[in-house]
CSV table of C-alpha atoms in Angstrom, one decimal:
chain,number,residue,atom,x,y,z
M,21,MET,CA,-7.5,-10.0,14.6
M,22,THR,CA,-7.8,-11.4,11.0
M,23,ILE,CA,-6.0,-9.5,8.3
M,24,ARG,CA,-8.4,-9.2,5.3
M,25,VAL,CA,-6.7,-9.3,1.9
M,26,VAL,CA,-7.8,-8.6,-1.7
M,27,ILE,CA,-5.6,-10.1,-4.5
M,28,ALA,CA,-5.3,-8.1,-7.8
M,29,ASP,CA,-3.5,-9.9,-10.7
M,30,ASP,CA,-4.5,-10.3,-14.3
M,31,GLN,CA,-3.4,-13.9,-14.5
M,32,ARG,CA,-5.9,-16.4,-13.2
M,33,VAL,CA,-3.3,-19.0,-12.3
M,34,ILE,CA,-1.4,-16.6,-10.2
M,35,ARG,CA,-4.6,-15.3,-8.5
M,36,GLU,CA,-5.6,-18.8,-7.6
M,37,GLY,CA,-2.1,-19.8,-6.4
M,38,LEU,CA,-1.9,-16.7,-4.2
M,39,THR,CA,-5.4,-17.4,-2.8
M,40,THR,CA,-4.3,-20.9,-1.9
M,41,LEU,CA,-1.0,-19.8,-0.4
M,42,ILE,CA,-2.4,-16.9,1.6
M,43,GLY,CA,-5.3,-19.0,2.8
M,44,LEU,CA,-2.7,-21.2,4.6
M,45,ILE,CA,-1.4,-18.2,6.6
M,46,ASP,CA,-2.8,-18.0,10.2
M,47,GLY,CA,-4.8,-14.9,10.8
M,48,VAL,CA,-5.1,-13.9,7.1
M,49,GLU,CA,-8.2,-14.2,5.0
M,50,VAL,CA,-8.6,-13.6,1.2
M,51,VAL,CA,-11.9,-11.7,0.9
M,52,GLY,CA,-11.8,-10.9,-2.9
M,53,THR,CA,-9.8,-11.0,-6.1
M,54,ALA,CA,-9.5,-8.8,-9.1
M,55,SER,CA,-8.3,-9.3,-12.7
M,56,ASN,CA,-7.6,-5.7,-13.6
M,57,GLY,CA,-7.0,-2.3,-11.9
M,58,VAL,CA,-10.6,-1.1,-12.1
M,59,GLU,CA,-11.8,-4.3,-10.4
M,60,ALA,CA,-9.0,-3.9,-7.8
M,61,VAL,CA,-10.4,-0.5,-6.8
M,62,GLU,CA,-14.0,-1.7,-6.8
M,63,ARG,CA,-13.1,-4.7,-4.6
M,64,ALA,CA,-11.2,-2.5,-2.2
M,65,GLU,CA,-14.1,-0.2,-1.9
M,66,SER,CA,-16.7,-2.9,-1.4
M,67,GLU,CA,-14.6,-5.2,0.9
M,68,ARG,CA,-12.5,-2.5,2.7
M,69,PRO,CA,-9.6,-5.0,3.2
M,70,ASP,CA,-6.6,-4.4,5.4
M,71,VAL,CA,-4.3,-5.1,2.5
M,72,VAL,CA,-4.5,-5.2,-1.3
M,73,LEU,CA,-1.9,-7.4,-2.9
M,74,MET,CA,-1.4,-5.5,-6.2
M,75,ASP,CA,0.2,-6.5,-9.5
M,76,LEU,CA,1.3,-3.5,-11.5
M,77,ARG,CA,0.9,-4.2,-15.2
M,78,MET,CA,-2.8,-4.9,-15.5
M,79,PRO,CA,-5.4,-4.1,-18.1
M,80,GLU,CA,-7.9,-1.2,-18.0
M,81,LEU,CA,-6.0,0.6,-15.1
M,82,ASP,CA,-2.4,0.0,-14.1
M,83,GLY,CA,-1.5,-1.0,-10.6
M,84,ALA,CA,0.1,2.3,-9.7
M,85,GLU,CA,-3.0,4.3,-10.5
M,86,ALA,CA,-5.2,1.7,-8.8
M,87,THR,CA,-3.0,2.1,-5.8
M,88,ARG,CA,-3.3,5.8,-5.8
M,89,ARG,CA,-7.1,5.6,-6.0
M,90,ILE,CA,-7.3,3.0,-3.2
M,91,ARG,CA,-5.0,5.0,-0.9
M,92,ALA,CA,-6.9,8.3,-1.6
M,93,GLY,CA,-10.3,6.8,-0.7
M,94,LEU,CA,-9.5,4.2,1.9
M,95,ALA,CA,-7.2,5.3,4.7
M,96,GLY,CA,-7.4,1.9,6.4
M,97,THR,CA,-6.3,-0.1,3.4
M,98,GLN,CA,-2.6,-0.6,2.6
M,99,VAL,CA,-1.2,-1.8,-0.7
M,100,LEU,CA,1.5,-4.4,-1.1
M,101,VAL,CA,2.9,-4.6,-4.6
M,102,LEU,CA,3.7,-8.2,-5.8
M,103,THR,CA,5.0,-8.0,-9.3
M,104,THR,CA,7.4,-9.4,-11.9
M,105,TYR,CA,9.0,-6.0,-12.4
M,106,ALA,CA,11.4,-4.2,-10.3
M,107,ASP,CA,12.6,-1.5,-12.7
M,108,ASP,CA,12.6,2.2,-11.8
M,109,GLU,CA,9.6,2.8,-14.1
M,110,SER,CA,7.5,0.3,-12.1
M,111,LEU,CA,9.0,0.9,-8.6
M,112,PHE,CA,8.9,4.6,-8.1
M,113,PRO,CA,5.3,5.3,-9.4
M,114,ALA,CA,4.0,2.6,-7.2
M,115,LEU,CA,5.7,3.9,-4.1
M,116,GLU,CA,4.8,7.5,-4.9
M,117,ALA,CA,1.2,6.3,-5.3
M,118,GLY,CA,1.2,5.1,-1.7
M,119,ALA,CA,2.2,1.4,-1.7
M,120,ARG,CA,3.7,0.4,1.6
M,121,GLY,CA,5.4,-2.7,0.4
M,122,TYR,CA,7.1,-4.0,-2.8
M,123,LEU,CA,8.0,-7.6,-3.5
M,124,THR,CA,8.8,-9.5,-6.7
M,125,LYS,CA,7.0,-12.7,-7.6
M,126,ASP,CA,10.0,-14.8,-6.8
M,127,ALA,CA,9.4,-13.9,-3.1
M,128,SER,CA,9.0,-16.9,-0.8
M,129,ALA,CA,5.8,-17.7,1.1
M,130,GLU,CA,7.5,-16.6,4.3
M,131,GLU,CA,8.5,-13.2,2.7
M,132,ILE,CA,4.9,-12.7,1.5
M,133,GLU,CA,3.5,-13.5,5.0
M,134,ALA,CA,6.0,-11.1,6.6
M,135,ALA,CA,5.1,-8.3,4.1
M,136,ILE,CA,1.4,-8.7,4.6
M,137,ASN,CA,1.8,-8.5,8.4
M,138,ALA,CA,4.1,-5.5,8.1
M,139,VAL,CA,1.9,-3.4,5.8
M,140,ALA,CA,-1.2,-4.3,7.7
M,141,GLU,CA,0.4,-2.6,10.7
M,142,GLY,CA,1.3,0.4,8.6
M,143,ARG,CA,5.0,-0.5,8.3
M,144,THR,CA,7.1,-0.5,5.2
M,145,HIS,CA,8.3,-3.8,3.8
M,146,LEU,CA,10.5,-3.8,0.7
M,147,ASP,CA,12.4,-6.5,-1.2
M,148,PRO,CA,16.1,-5.9,-0.1
M,149,ALA,CA,17.2,-5.1,-3.7
M,150,VAL,CA,14.3,-2.7,-4.1
M,151,GLN,CA,15.2,-1.0,-0.8
M,152,GLN,CA,18.8,-0.5,-1.8
M,153,ARG,CA,17.7,1.2,-5.0
M,154,LEU,CA,15.1,3.4,-3.2
M,155,VAL,CA,17.8,4.5,-0.7
M,156,ALA,CA,20.2,5.3,-3.5
M,157,ALA,CA,17.6,7.3,-5.3
M,158,VAL,CA,16.6,9.2,-2.2
M,159,LEU,CA,20.1,10.1,-1.3
M,160,GLU,CA,21.0,11.1,-4.9
M,161,ARG,CA,17.8,13.2,-5.5
M,162,ARG,CA,19.2,16.2,-3.6
M,163,PRO,CA,22.8,15.5,-2.7
M,164,LEU,CA,24.5,17.8,-0.3
M,165,SER,CA,27.5,19.6,-1.8
M,166,ARG,CA,30.4,20.8,0.2
M,167,GLY,CA,29.0,24.3,0.4
M,168,ASP,CA,25.5,23.2,1.0
M,169,VAL,CA,24.6,23.5,4.7
M,170,PRO,CA,21.7,21.4,6.1
M,171,PRO,CA,19.1,23.4,8.0
M,172,ASP,CA,19.0,23.7,11.8
M,173,ASP,CA,22.6,22.7,12.2
M,174,LEU,CA,21.9,19.1,11.0
M,175,THR,CA,25.0,17.2,10.1
M,176,PRO,CA,25.2,15.7,6.6
M,177,ARG,CA,24.7,12.3,8.1
M,178,GLU,CA,21.6,13.5,10.0
M,179,ALA,CA,20.3,15.0,6.8
M,180,GLU,CA,20.7,11.6,5.1
M,181,VAL,CA,18.9,9.8,8.0
M,182,LEU,CA,16.1,12.4,7.8
M,183,LYS,CA,15.7,11.8,4.0
M,184,LEU,CA,15.3,8.1,4.7
M,185,ILE,CA,12.8,8.7,7.5
M,186,ALA,CA,10.8,10.7,4.9
M,187,ALA,CA,11.0,7.8,2.5
M,188,GLY,CA,9.2,5.6,5.1
M,189,LEU,CA,12.1,3.5,6.3
M,190,SER,CA,12.3,2.3,9.9
M,191,ASN,CA,15.4,2.7,12.1
M,192,ALA,CA,16.4,-0.9,11.4
M,193,GLU,CA,16.1,-0.3,7.6
M,194,ILE,CA,18.0,2.9,7.8
M,195,ALA,CA,20.8,1.1,9.8
M,196,ALA,CA,21.0,-1.6,7.1
M,197,ALA,CA,21.0,0.9,4.2
M,198,LEU,CA,23.7,3.2,5.7
M,199,VAL,CA,25.7,0.3,7.3
M,200,LEU,CA,25.3,1.7,10.8
M,201,SER,CA,24.2,0.1,14.1
M,202,ASN,CA,20.7,0.5,15.3
M,203,ALA,CA,22.0,2.4,18.3
M,204,THR,CA,23.8,4.9,16.1
M,205,VAL,CA,20.7,5.5,14.0
M,206,LYS,CA,18.6,6.0,17.1
M,207,THR,CA,21.1,8.6,18.3
M,208,HIS,CA,20.9,10.4,14.9
M,209,VAL,CA,17.1,10.4,15.1
M,210,ASN,CA,17.1,11.8,18.6
M,211,HIS,CA,19.5,14.6,17.5
M,212,ILE,CA,17.3,15.3,14.5
M,213,PHE,CA,14.2,15.6,16.7
M,214,ALA,CA,16.0,17.9,19.2
M,215,LYS,CA,17.5,20.2,16.5
M,216,THR,CA,14.3,20.5,14.4
M,217,GLY,CA,11.8,20.6,17.2
M,218,VAL,CA,9.7,17.7,15.9
M,219,THR,CA,8.2,15.2,18.2
M,220,ASP,CA,7.5,12.2,16.0
M,221,ARG,CA,8.2,10.7,12.6
M,222,ALA,CA,5.2,12.2,10.9
M,223,GLN,CA,6.4,15.7,11.9
M,224,ALA,CA,9.9,14.8,10.7
M,225,VAL,CA,8.5,13.8,7.3
M,226,ARG,CA,6.7,17.1,7.0
M,227,TYR,CA,9.8,19.0,8.1
M,228,ALA,CA,11.9,17.2,5.4
M,229,TYR,CA,9.4,18.0,2.7
M,230,GLU,CA,9.1,21.7,3.8
M,231,ARG,CA,12.9,22.0,3.8
M,232,GLY,CA,13.4,20.4,0.4
M,233,LEU,CA,15.1,17.3,1.8
M,234,ALA,CA,12.6,14.9,0.4
């Protein structure tokens, strides 16, 4: 199946370069481009692509708000941010708006290809430096103090893993972030499911938000 992509960037040279680069990827087709956030939303609505490659600092409507509108109206369209900026003021609004991936413009062609394929499948794909900062922010947002007991007999480590599940990380990404083996993370996830009574990751995310862990 061909992955259909819309490219949104206010710089014509970058749009053209990305169109050429992505056109060389097997199984991926560029179906539209946009030079500002309003156009990005319009192209997404008209083309209904699988992925929108989104810059953030664009005229008329910034990329984060464009992402929010696209995700609100088009459940089948994922957003992959490709931007010069990786500061907190750019990163967190974009992820909170629903972006599934975040790369900086120094990403290689291979990284862009991998990210497009990942987000098209509904998976998260983050630049490693971005992922580390996201993990730090998630874990610091509501740290567990010595007297703070996690709900349902979760251990502090299981609570950390649950927070990262709620942030959209896969088991492999959680393992890398917490410097654990994949098998250890899988064991933690199984314990979390058993203790909380959830049966899948979507329910785990809801549980985390309802308990104030995310």
